């Protein structure tokens, strides 16, 4: 199941974003909208969810040019990471992206479900782009399930 309806878009932030191309653009459908970095090609993108989710896959959609991210790391349930934290820590997932796996119709990258269970937020660290001075992303799609909690008010005594 695609989890875009579970992303709390109002609380999403990006460090080093170009104010003319903000993080909100990731959640607007259409390739003409992009999140772009500003001072260099690195980005730290904090994406919170409305409810806890289990994430099985992620798809990055990016332009087919030198601004396409190449190396990314994912961190879970860390709301206050900065660039130094992201560079020093290993992260729960890291990938080298190719032109073929950042297209709108590309297959999502599989994640180890054991590491991505009970997720409140994901922080995406874009380490570098193909070679441009900036990095750009059109969309990030998450795939998985919403974690169903137990509503204690609905429990009934048996017997």
PDB file of C-alpha atoms in Angstrom:
ATOM      1  CA  UNK A   1       0.000   0.000   0.000  1.00  0.00           C
ATOM      2  CA  UNK A   2       1.252   3.462  -0.865  1.00  0.00           C
ATOM      3  CA  UNK A   3       1.566   5.594   2.297  1.00  0.00           C
ATOM      4  CA  UNK A   4       1.375   9.158   0.943  1.00  0.00           C
ATOM      5  CA  UNK A   5      -1.901   9.788   2.803  1.00  0.00           C
ATOM      6  CA  UNK A   6      -0.062   9.041   6.068  1.00  0.00           C
ATOM      7  CA  UNK A   7       2.654  11.692   5.585  1.00  0.00           C
ATOM      8  CA  UNK A   8       2.161  14.745   7.818  1.00  0.00           C
ATOM      9  CA  UNK A   9       3.102  17.223   5.098  1.00  0.00           C
ATOM     10  CA  UNK A  10       2.629  20.276   7.342  1.00  0.00           C
ATOM     11  CA  UNK A  11       5.431  19.118   9.670  1.00  0.00           C
ATOM     12  CA  UNK A  12       7.904  18.052   6.953  1.00  0.00           C
ATOM     13  CA  UNK A  13      11.078  20.131   6.771  1.00  0.00           C
ATOM     14  CA  UNK A  14      14.270  20.195   4.740  1.00  0.00           C
ATOM     15  CA  UNK A  15      17.621  21.632   5.731  1.00  0.00           C
ATOM     16  CA  UNK A  16      19.481  23.461   2.948  1.00  0.00           C
ATOM     17  CA  UNK A  17      16.362  23.791   0.797  1.00  0.00           C
ATOM     18  CA  UNK A  18      16.072  26.436  -1.879  1.00  0.00           C
ATOM     19  CA  UNK A  19      13.147  28.571  -0.660  1.00  0.00           C
ATOM     20  CA  UNK A  20      11.852  28.829  -4.238  1.00  0.00           C
ATOM     21  CA  UNK A  21      11.737  24.994  -4.382  1.00  0.00           C
ATOM     22  CA  UNK A  22      10.697  23.904  -0.856  1.00  0.00           C
ATOM     23  CA  UNK A  23      10.015  20.507   0.701  1.00  0.00           C
ATOM     24  CA  UNK A  24       6.259  20.996   0.182  1.00  0.00           C
ATOM     25  CA  UNK A  25       6.879  20.386  -3.540  1.00  0.00           C
ATOM     26  CA  UNK A  26       7.583  16.702  -2.781  1.00  0.00           C
ATOM     27  CA  UNK A  27       3.917  16.265  -1.929  1.00  0.00           C
ATOM     28  CA  UNK A  28       2.487  18.016  -5.018  1.00  0.00           C
ATOM     29  CA  UNK A  29       2.042  15.644  -7.913  1.00  0.00           C
ATOM     30  CA  UNK A  30       3.703  16.772 -11.110  1.00  0.00           C
ATOM     31  CA  UNK A  31       7.290  16.637 -12.251  1.00  0.00           C
ATOM     32  CA  UNK A  32       7.477  20.430 -12.617  1.00  0.00           C
ATOM     33  CA  UNK A  33       7.537  20.679  -8.794  1.00  0.00           C
ATOM     34  CA  UNK A  34      10.814  19.858  -7.092  1.00  0.00           C
ATOM     35  CA  UNK A  35      12.562  20.119  -3.791  1.00  0.00           C
ATOM     36  CA  UNK A  36      16.000  21.589  -4.521  1.00  0.00           C
ATOM     37  CA  UNK A  37      19.018  22.120  -2.319  1.00  0.00           C
ATOM     38  CA  UNK A  38      20.467  25.585  -1.979  1.00  0.00           C
ATOM     39  CA  UNK A  39      24.119  26.065  -0.966  1.00  0.00           C
ATOM     40  CA  UNK A  40      25.414  22.669  -2.141  1.00  0.00           C
ATOM     41  CA  UNK A  41      24.059  19.264  -3.177  1.00  0.00           C
ATOM     42  CA  UNK A  42      23.275  17.955   0.316  1.00  0.00           C
ATOM     43  CA  UNK A  43      19.782  17.839   1.855  1.00  0.00           C
ATOM     44  CA  UNK A  44      18.373  16.611   5.158  1.00  0.00           C
ATOM     45  CA  UNK A  45      14.645  15.920   4.752  1.00  0.00           C
ATOM     46  CA  UNK A  46      12.503  15.169   7.809  1.00  0.00           C
ATOM     47  CA  UNK A  47       9.237  13.388   6.907  1.00  0.00           C
ATOM     48  CA  UNK A  48       6.835  12.644   9.790  1.00  0.00           C
ATOM     49  CA  UNK A  49       3.830  10.319   9.594  1.00  0.00           C
ATOM     50  CA  UNK A  50       0.355  10.857  11.056  1.00  0.00           C
ATOM     51  CA  UNK A  51       0.365   7.345  12.557  1.00  0.00           C
ATOM     52  CA  UNK A  52       2.991   4.689  13.090  1.00  0.00           C
ATOM     53  CA  UNK A  53       3.746   2.812   9.876  1.00  0.00           C
ATOM     54  CA  UNK A  54       5.696  -0.253   8.748  1.00  0.00           C
ATOM     55  CA  UNK A  55       7.695   0.645   5.644  1.00  0.00           C
ATOM     56  CA  UNK A  56       8.617  -2.059   3.133  1.00  0.00           C
ATOM     57  CA  UNK A  57       9.800   0.081   0.224  1.00  0.00           C
ATOM     58  CA  UNK A  58      10.709   3.585  -0.880  1.00  0.00           C
ATOM     59  CA  UNK A  59      10.845   5.203  -4.306  1.00  0.00           C
ATOM     60  CA  UNK A  60      12.701   8.400  -5.110  1.00  0.00           C
ATOM     61  CA  UNK A  61      11.614  10.341  -8.192  1.00  0.00           C
ATOM     62  CA  UNK A  62      14.162  12.814  -9.526  1.00  0.00           C
ATOM     63  CA  UNK A  63      15.018  14.713 -12.710  1.00  0.00           C
ATOM     64  CA  UNK A  64      17.138  12.955 -15.323  1.00  0.00           C
ATOM     65  CA  UNK A  65      20.050  15.391 -15.104  1.00  0.00           C
ATOM     66  CA  UNK A  66      23.134  16.137 -12.979  1.00  0.00           C
ATOM     67  CA  UNK A  67      20.927  17.249 -10.064  1.00  0.00           C
ATOM     68  CA  UNK A  68      19.701  13.672  -9.507  1.00  0.00           C
ATOM     69  CA  UNK A  69      20.709  12.380  -6.060  1.00  0.00           C
ATOM     70  CA  UNK A  70      23.204   9.526  -6.111  1.00  0.00           C
ATOM     71  CA  UNK A  71      23.835   8.611  -2.475  1.00  0.00           C
ATOM     72  CA  UNK A  72      21.108   8.634   0.160  1.00  0.00           C
ATOM     73  CA  UNK A  73      20.776   7.437   3.756  1.00  0.00           C
ATOM     74  CA  UNK A  74      17.589   6.857   5.736  1.00  0.00           C
ATOM     75  CA  UNK A  75      17.180   7.303   9.485  1.00  0.00           C
ATOM     76  CA  UNK A  76      14.048   6.444  11.423  1.00  0.00           C
ATOM     77  CA  UNK A  77      12.434   8.152  14.414  1.00  0.00           C
ATOM     78  CA  UNK A  78      15.102  10.889  14.689  1.00  0.00           C
ATOM     79  CA  UNK A  79      13.532  14.314  14.465  1.00  0.00           C
ATOM     80  CA  UNK A  80      16.556  16.496  15.140  1.00  0.00           C
ATOM     81  CA  UNK A  81      19.336  15.276  12.859  1.00  0.00           C
ATOM     82  CA  UNK A  82      21.628  17.815  11.227  1.00  0.00           C
ATOM     83  CA  UNK A  83      24.244  17.380   8.509  1.00  0.00           C
ATOM     84  CA  UNK A  84      27.008  16.360  10.927  1.00  0.00           C
ATOM     85  CA  UNK A  85      24.773  13.705  12.516  1.00  0.00           C
ATOM     86  CA  UNK A  86      23.825  12.287   9.129  1.00  0.00           C
ATOM     87  CA  UNK A  87      27.418  12.167   7.926  1.00  0.00           C
ATOM     88  CA  UNK A  88      28.689  10.458  11.091  1.00  0.00           C
ATOM     89  CA  UNK A  89      25.891   7.929  11.628  1.00  0.00           C
ATOM     90  CA  UNK A  90      25.343   4.856   9.515  1.00  0.00           C
ATOM     91  CA  UNK A  91      21.564   5.035   9.178  1.00  0.00           C
ATOM     92  CA  UNK A  92      19.051   2.236   8.840  1.00  0.00           C
ATOM     93  CA  UNK A  93      19.401   2.142   5.041  1.00  0.00           C
ATOM     94  CA  UNK A  94      21.755   3.573   2.441  1.00  0.00           C
ATOM     95  CA  UNK A  95      21.661   3.342  -1.328  1.00  0.00           C
ATOM     96  CA  UNK A  96      23.359   4.485  -4.478  1.00  0.00           C
ATOM     97  CA  UNK A  97      20.669   5.644  -6.864  1.00  0.00           C
ATOM     98  CA  UNK A  98      20.859   5.157 -10.621  1.00  0.00           C
ATOM     99  CA  UNK A  99      18.957   6.939 -13.370  1.00  0.00           C
ATOM    100  CA  UNK A 100      16.752   3.875 -13.832  1.00  0.00           C
ATOM    101  CA  UNK A 101      15.578   3.691 -10.214  1.00  0.00           C
ATOM    102  CA  UNK A 102      14.553   7.335  -9.770  1.00  0.00           C
ATOM    103  CA  UNK A 103      11.872   7.393 -12.457  1.00  0.00           C
ATOM    104  CA  UNK A 104       8.144   7.752 -11.773  1.00  0.00           C
ATOM    105  CA  UNK A 105       7.449   4.154 -12.803  1.00  0.00           C
ATOM    106  CA  UNK A 106      10.547   2.556 -11.269  1.00  0.00           C
ATOM    107  CA  UNK A 107      10.246  -0.300  -8.805  1.00  0.00           C
ATOM    108  CA  UNK A 108      10.511   0.793  -5.138  1.00  0.00           C
ATOM    109  CA  UNK A 109      13.739   0.016  -3.298  1.00  0.00           C
ATOM    110  CA  UNK A 110      13.100  -2.799  -0.815  1.00  0.00           C
ATOM    111  CA  UNK A 111      13.736  -2.029   2.848  1.00  0.00           C
ATOM    112  CA  UNK A 112      14.381  -4.473   5.679  1.00  0.00           C
ATOM    113  CA  UNK A 113      10.995  -4.528   7.364  1.00  0.00           C
ATOM    114  CA  UNK A 114      12.559  -5.466  10.720  1.00  0.00           C
ATOM    115  CA  UNK A 115      14.317  -2.084  10.778  1.00  0.00           C
ATOM    116  CA  UNK A 116      11.330  -0.117   9.473  1.00  0.00           C
ATOM    117  CA  UNK A 117       8.602  -1.298  11.851  1.00  0.00           C
ATOM    118  CA  UNK A 118       6.777   1.180  14.101  1.00  0.00           C
ATOM    119  CA  UNK A 119       8.077   4.247  12.237  1.00  0.00           C
ATOM    120  CA  UNK A 120       6.979   7.731  13.337  1.00  0.00           C
ATOM    121  CA  UNK A 121       9.273   9.599  10.944  1.00  0.00           C
ATOM    122  CA  UNK A 122      11.951   9.139   8.309  1.00  0.00           C
ATOM    123  CA  UNK A 123      14.901  11.452   7.802  1.00  0.00           C
ATOM    124  CA  UNK A 124      16.386  11.277   4.307  1.00  0.00           C
ATOM    125  CA  UNK A 125      19.972  12.437   3.912  1.00  0.00           C
ATOM    126  CA  UNK A 126      20.935  13.227   0.333  1.00  0.00           C
ATOM    127  CA  UNK A 127      24.722  12.978   0.453  1.00  0.00           C
ATOM    128  CA  UNK A 128      25.460  13.915  -3.138  1.00  0.00           C
ATOM    129  CA  UNK A 129      24.121  14.357  -6.633  1.00  0.00           C
ATOM    130  CA  UNK A 130      25.432  13.091  -9.973  1.00  0.00           C
ATOM    131  CA  UNK A 131      27.580  16.162 -10.394  1.00  0.00           C
ATOM    132  CA  UNK A 132      25.450  19.254 -10.215  1.00  0.00           C
ATOM    133  CA  UNK A 133      25.842  22.018  -7.666  1.00  0.00           C
ATOM    134  CA  UNK A 134      22.416  21.145  -6.261  1.00  0.00           C
ATOM    135  CA  UNK A 135      20.265  18.079  -5.649  1.00  0.00           C
ATOM    136  CA  UNK A 136      16.645  17.880  -6.763  1.00  0.00           C
ATOM    137  CA  UNK A 137      13.805  15.474  -5.955  1.00  0.00           C
ATOM    138  CA  UNK A 138      10.305  15.476  -7.430  1.00  0.00           C
ATOM    139  CA  UNK A 139       8.755  12.955  -5.064  1.00  0.00           C
ATOM    140  CA  UNK A 140       9.417  10.366  -2.375  1.00  0.00           C
ATOM    141  CA  UNK A 141       6.937   7.474  -2.172  1.00  0.00           C
ATOM    142  CA  UNK A 142       6.705   5.142   0.818  1.00  0.00           C
ATOM    143  CA  UNK A 143       5.147   1.672   0.620  1.00  0.00           C
ATOM    144  CA  UNK A 144       3.972  -0.439   3.547  1.00  0.00           C
ATOM    145  CA  UNK A 145       1.166  -0.566   6.091  1.00  0.00           C
ATOM    146  CA  UNK A 146      -0.291   1.554   8.845  1.00  0.00           C
ATOM    147  CA  UNK A 147       0.344  -0.031  12.238  1.00  0.00           C
ATOM    148  CA  UNK A 148      -3.003  -0.826  13.772  1.00  0.00           C
ATOM    149  CA  UNK A 149      -2.973  -0.016  17.454  1.00  0.00           C
ATOM    150  CA  UNK A 150      -5.210  -1.588  20.029  1.00  0.00           C
ATOM    151  CA  UNK A 151      -7.969   0.695  21.228  1.00  0.00           C
ATOM    152  CA  UNK A 152      -8.284  -0.295  24.895  1.00  0.00           C
ATOM    153  CA  UNK A 153     -11.811   1.189  25.029  1.00  0.00           C
ATOM    154  CA  UNK A 154     -13.006  -1.439  22.565  1.00  0.00           C
ATOM    155  CA  UNK A 155     -11.848  -4.438  24.633  1.00  0.00           C
ATOM    156  CA  UNK A 156     -14.641  -6.494  26.220  1.00  0.00           C
ATOM    157  CA  UNK A 157     -14.421  -8.897  29.096  1.00  0.00           C
ATOM    158  CA  UNK A 158     -14.768 -12.510  27.970  1.00  0.00           C
ATOM    159  CA  UNK A 159     -16.289 -15.232  30.183  1.00  0.00           C
TER     160      UNK A 159
END
